[in-house]
Amino acid sequence: MTGPSPARKRSVVVTPCGDGGPVLVRGADVVQDAAGTSHVVTRPVVAVCTCEKSQRLPWCDGTHKAVQRGRRRRDDTA
Amino acid sequence: MHLPRPRGPLSAAVVGVMSGRAVLDEAALAAEIEALPETVDVLVDDDFHLALWTLYELHYRPFDDASQDWEWEPGLIGVRRALEERLLAEVRFATSEWVHASMAARGDVAERLFALTEMVPGTALTSYLHREATLGQLLEYLQHKSIYHLKESDPQSFVLPRLQGPMKVALAELQYDEYGSGRPQQLHQTLFAAGLEACGLSSEYGAYLDLVPGPTLAVTNVMNLFALRRTLAAAAMGHLGAFEATSSEPCRRVAQGCRRLGLPDTVASYFDEHIEADAVHEQLAFRDICGGMAAEDPQVLGDLFLGAAAYLYSESLAGTALLDAWRDGRSSLLPDQESGNQSDLAAAVAS
Ligand SMILES: [Fe+2]
Ligand SMILES: [Fe+2]
């Protein structure tokens, strides 16, 4: 068998994960951030941050959940 | 790995049989397990969980001093089953409040599972490791973690054939990442072993078994209770999701604690890897696996919540045991007696 030809490479699939959560990206080799810096993808699926609060941008680090917790607490006390 | 040092009548009986020193009286042992005195806390008891842990381990790696054929010995399976029934009943009872609240909640299954992870009270263990723990305490923590992390993700592999279609694909995708995404040096078990070695601890499988108390063993026992039984596959996946969904933020704190204490980067990078990896895994587990299972069969909903709540509760009991010990100025590990002490073992088996 020969190596994968570009034509046979699986397509890039992007899946959103609810409010404030990341988008899952499958099939990408590189993710480019807003500043134009390229980040190499090393795992089969990556979670790309959309809340912009991650400390490991462009990757999700779960911080959106802390943001949501904070918002809920403010709502409760409001 | 050697058979563990028994901690009471149940583990003495199991270890005695497996080492060939005692004959199994399955019915008597099962009756003893059914009639355990109320003073035995089945969720965390040392003797109970060491017995069950040793039986489960037959499915993973060999004991140097026991026949591997014990794995499918009907008598030992019967004993395991008796222990499991007690544990399952206690776990159901302890988590029922959260399971009921999640069942009563409306909306998306994944969102309800995420909400459940906020519902079950956790501990301040990783905050403590981040800011306050001594070097010795952080090393103790790694020894507790070695019980599971040297076989990280192996229990969930038993669940693969029990899922179908997209859920099987999602678990395989998650496991592929846990198993290094095609790069043996990135196997999470190997990353953890390298971290242990880098800070002078043993990476030998089971090296700290005799030192970890019941609550730590209970965390992997609850995992195996779900992972090895096909009818509890949904609980195994709820359990997996809750594990992943409460990992990224704590791992960041532990990594910072490792750096604060000047531990080699190899240790911190294990936790760094899990900040990013588990932010992916929590989505795969709760949305693609658990959400998919519930969409296919709404009957599994209760087991998804049971598994998630059981993980969170068992982990908080284990964390509390560590924090309590440290607060009292004690080690969270059991006293280090020379393991494999034959006369101790003989005395325990005879009792
Ligand atoms: Fe992992
Ligand atoms: Fe993970």
PDB file of N, CA and C in Angstrom, chain B residues 109 113 116 233-235 237-239 286 289-291 293-294 300-309:
ATOM      1  N   VAL B 109     -28.738  15.736  27.230  1.00  0.00           N
ATOM      2  CA  VAL B 109     -28.105  14.775  28.146  1.00  0.00           C
ATOM      3  C   VAL B 109     -26.690  15.206  28.507  1.00  0.00           C
ATOM      4  N   LEU B 113     -25.170  16.015  32.173  1.00  0.00           N
ATOM      5  CA  LEU B 113     -23.993  15.344  32.738  1.00  0.00           C
ATOM      6  C   LEU B 113     -22.948  16.372  33.195  1.00  0.00           C
ATOM      7  N   LEU B 116     -24.114  17.726  36.375  1.00  0.00           N
ATOM      8  CA  LEU B 116     -23.907  16.770  37.477  1.00  0.00           C
ATOM      9  C   LEU B 116     -22.489  16.896  38.046  1.00  0.00           C
ATOM     10  N   ALA B 233     -22.481  -0.961  31.014  1.00  0.00           N
ATOM     11  CA  ALA B 233     -21.649  -0.198  30.068  1.00  0.00           C
ATOM     12  C   ALA B 233     -21.995   1.295  30.100  1.00  0.00           C
ATOM     13  N   ALA B 234     -23.267   1.623  30.263  1.00  0.00           N
ATOM     14  CA  ALA B 234     -23.642   3.040  30.302  1.00  0.00           C
ATOM     15  C   ALA B 234     -23.040   3.716  31.535  1.00  0.00           C
ATOM     16  N   ALA B 235     -23.046   3.002  32.660  1.00  0.00           N
ATOM     17  CA  ALA B 235     -22.434   3.567  33.863  1.00  0.00           C
ATOM     18  C   ALA B 235     -20.934   3.763  33.646  1.00  0.00           C
ATOM     19  N   MET B 237     -19.483   4.515  30.900  1.00  0.00           N
ATOM     20  CA  MET B 237     -19.259   5.680  30.048  1.00  0.00           C
ATOM     21  C   MET B 237     -19.609   6.991  30.762  1.00  0.00           C
ATOM     22  N   GLY B 238     -20.615   6.968  31.635  1.00  0.00           N
ATOM     23  CA  GLY B 238     -20.890   8.142  32.468  1.00  0.00           C
ATOM     24  C   GLY B 238     -19.698   8.408  33.386  1.00  0.00           C
ATOM     25  N   HIS B 239     -19.149   7.315  33.903  1.00  0.00           N
ATOM     26  CA  HIS B 239     -17.973   7.386  34.772  1.00  0.00           C
ATOM     27  C   HIS B 239     -16.787   7.992  34.015  1.00  0.00           C
ATOM     28  N   PHE B 286     -19.060  12.841  26.910  1.00  0.00           N
ATOM     29  CA  PHE B 286     -20.416  13.250  27.293  1.00  0.00           C
ATOM     30  C   PHE B 286     -21.331  13.439  26.075  1.00  0.00           C
ATOM     31  N   ILE B 289     -20.448   9.871  23.111  1.00  0.00           N
ATOM     32  CA  ILE B 289     -20.683   8.533  23.668  1.00  0.00           C
ATOM     33  C   ILE B 289     -21.960   8.521  24.514  1.00  0.00           C
ATOM     34  N   CYS B 290     -21.980   9.301  25.601  1.00  0.00           N
ATOM     35  CA  CYS B 290     -23.141   9.256  26.507  1.00  0.00           C
ATOM     36  C   CYS B 290     -24.397   9.784  25.810  1.00  0.00           C
ATOM     37  N   GLY B 291     -24.268  10.915  25.112  1.00  0.00           N
ATOM     38  CA  GLY B 291     -25.421  11.475  24.410  1.00  0.00           C
ATOM     39  C   GLY B 291     -25.946  10.499  23.371  1.00  0.00           C
ATOM     40  N   MET B 293     -25.597   7.191  23.397  1.00  0.00           N
ATOM     41  CA  MET B 293     -26.215   6.029  24.048  1.00  0.00           C
ATOM     42  C   MET B 293     -27.629   6.361  24.513  1.00  0.00           C
ATOM     43  N   ALA B 294     -27.813   7.560  25.055  1.00  0.00           N
ATOM     44  CA  ALA B 294     -29.139   7.953  25.554  1.00  0.00           C
ATOM     45  C   ALA B 294     -30.125   8.135  24.407  1.00  0.00           C
ATOM     46  N   VAL B 300     -31.027   3.930  29.382  1.00  0.00           N
ATOM     47  CA  VAL B 300     -29.697   3.928  29.996  1.00  0.00           C
ATOM     48  C   VAL B 300     -29.403   5.215  30.758  1.00  0.00           C
ATOM     49  N   LEU B 301     -30.311   6.172  30.681  1.00  0.00           N
ATOM     50  CA  LEU B 301     -30.053   7.484  31.269  1.00  0.00           C
ATOM     51  C   LEU B 301     -29.636   7.397  32.744  1.00  0.00           C
ATOM     52  N   GLY B 302     -30.383   6.609  33.509  1.00  0.00           N
ATOM     53  CA  GLY B 302     -30.091   6.488  34.942  1.00  0.00           C
ATOM     54  C   GLY B 302     -28.695   5.943  35.182  1.00  0.00           C
ATOM     55  N   ASP B 303     -28.264   4.995  34.358  1.00  0.00           N
ATOM     56  CA  ASP B 303     -26.927   4.422  34.528  1.00  0.00           C
ATOM     57  C   ASP B 303     -25.832   5.410  34.121  1.00  0.00           C
ATOM     58  N   LEU B 304     -26.102   6.232  33.120  1.00  0.00           N
ATOM     59  CA  LEU B 304     -25.122   7.273  32.754  1.00  0.00           C
ATOM     60  C   LEU B 304     -24.883   8.186  33.956  1.00  0.00           C
ATOM     61  N   PHE B 305     -25.978   8.612  34.596  1.00  0.00           N
ATOM     62  CA  PHE B 305     -25.847   9.510  35.753  1.00  0.00           C
ATOM     63  C   PHE B 305     -25.227   8.772  36.947  1.00  0.00           C
ATOM     64  N   LEU B 306     -25.621   7.509  37.129  1.00  0.00           N
ATOM     65  CA  LEU B 306     -25.040   6.714  38.217  1.00  0.00           C
ATOM     66  C   LEU B 306     -23.519   6.648  38.076  1.00  0.00           C
ATOM     67  N   GLY B 307     -23.062   6.326  36.866  1.00  0.00           N
ATOM     68  CA  GLY B 307     -21.614   6.189  36.647  1.00  0.00           C
ATOM     69  C   GLY B 307     -20.888   7.497  36.910  1.00  0.00           C
ATOM     70  N   ALA B 308     -21.456   8.587  36.409  1.00  0.00           N
ATOM     71  CA  ALA B 308     -20.817   9.892  36.591  1.00  0.00           C
ATOM     72  C   ALA B 308     -20.758  10.253  38.074  1.00  0.00           C
ATOM     73  N   ALA B 309     -21.899  10.101  38.770  1.00  0.00           N
ATOM     74  CA  ALA B 309     -21.939  10.470  40.193  1.00  0.00           C
ATOM     75  C   ALA B 309     -21.025   9.557  41.010  1.00  0.00           C
TER      76      ALA B 309
END
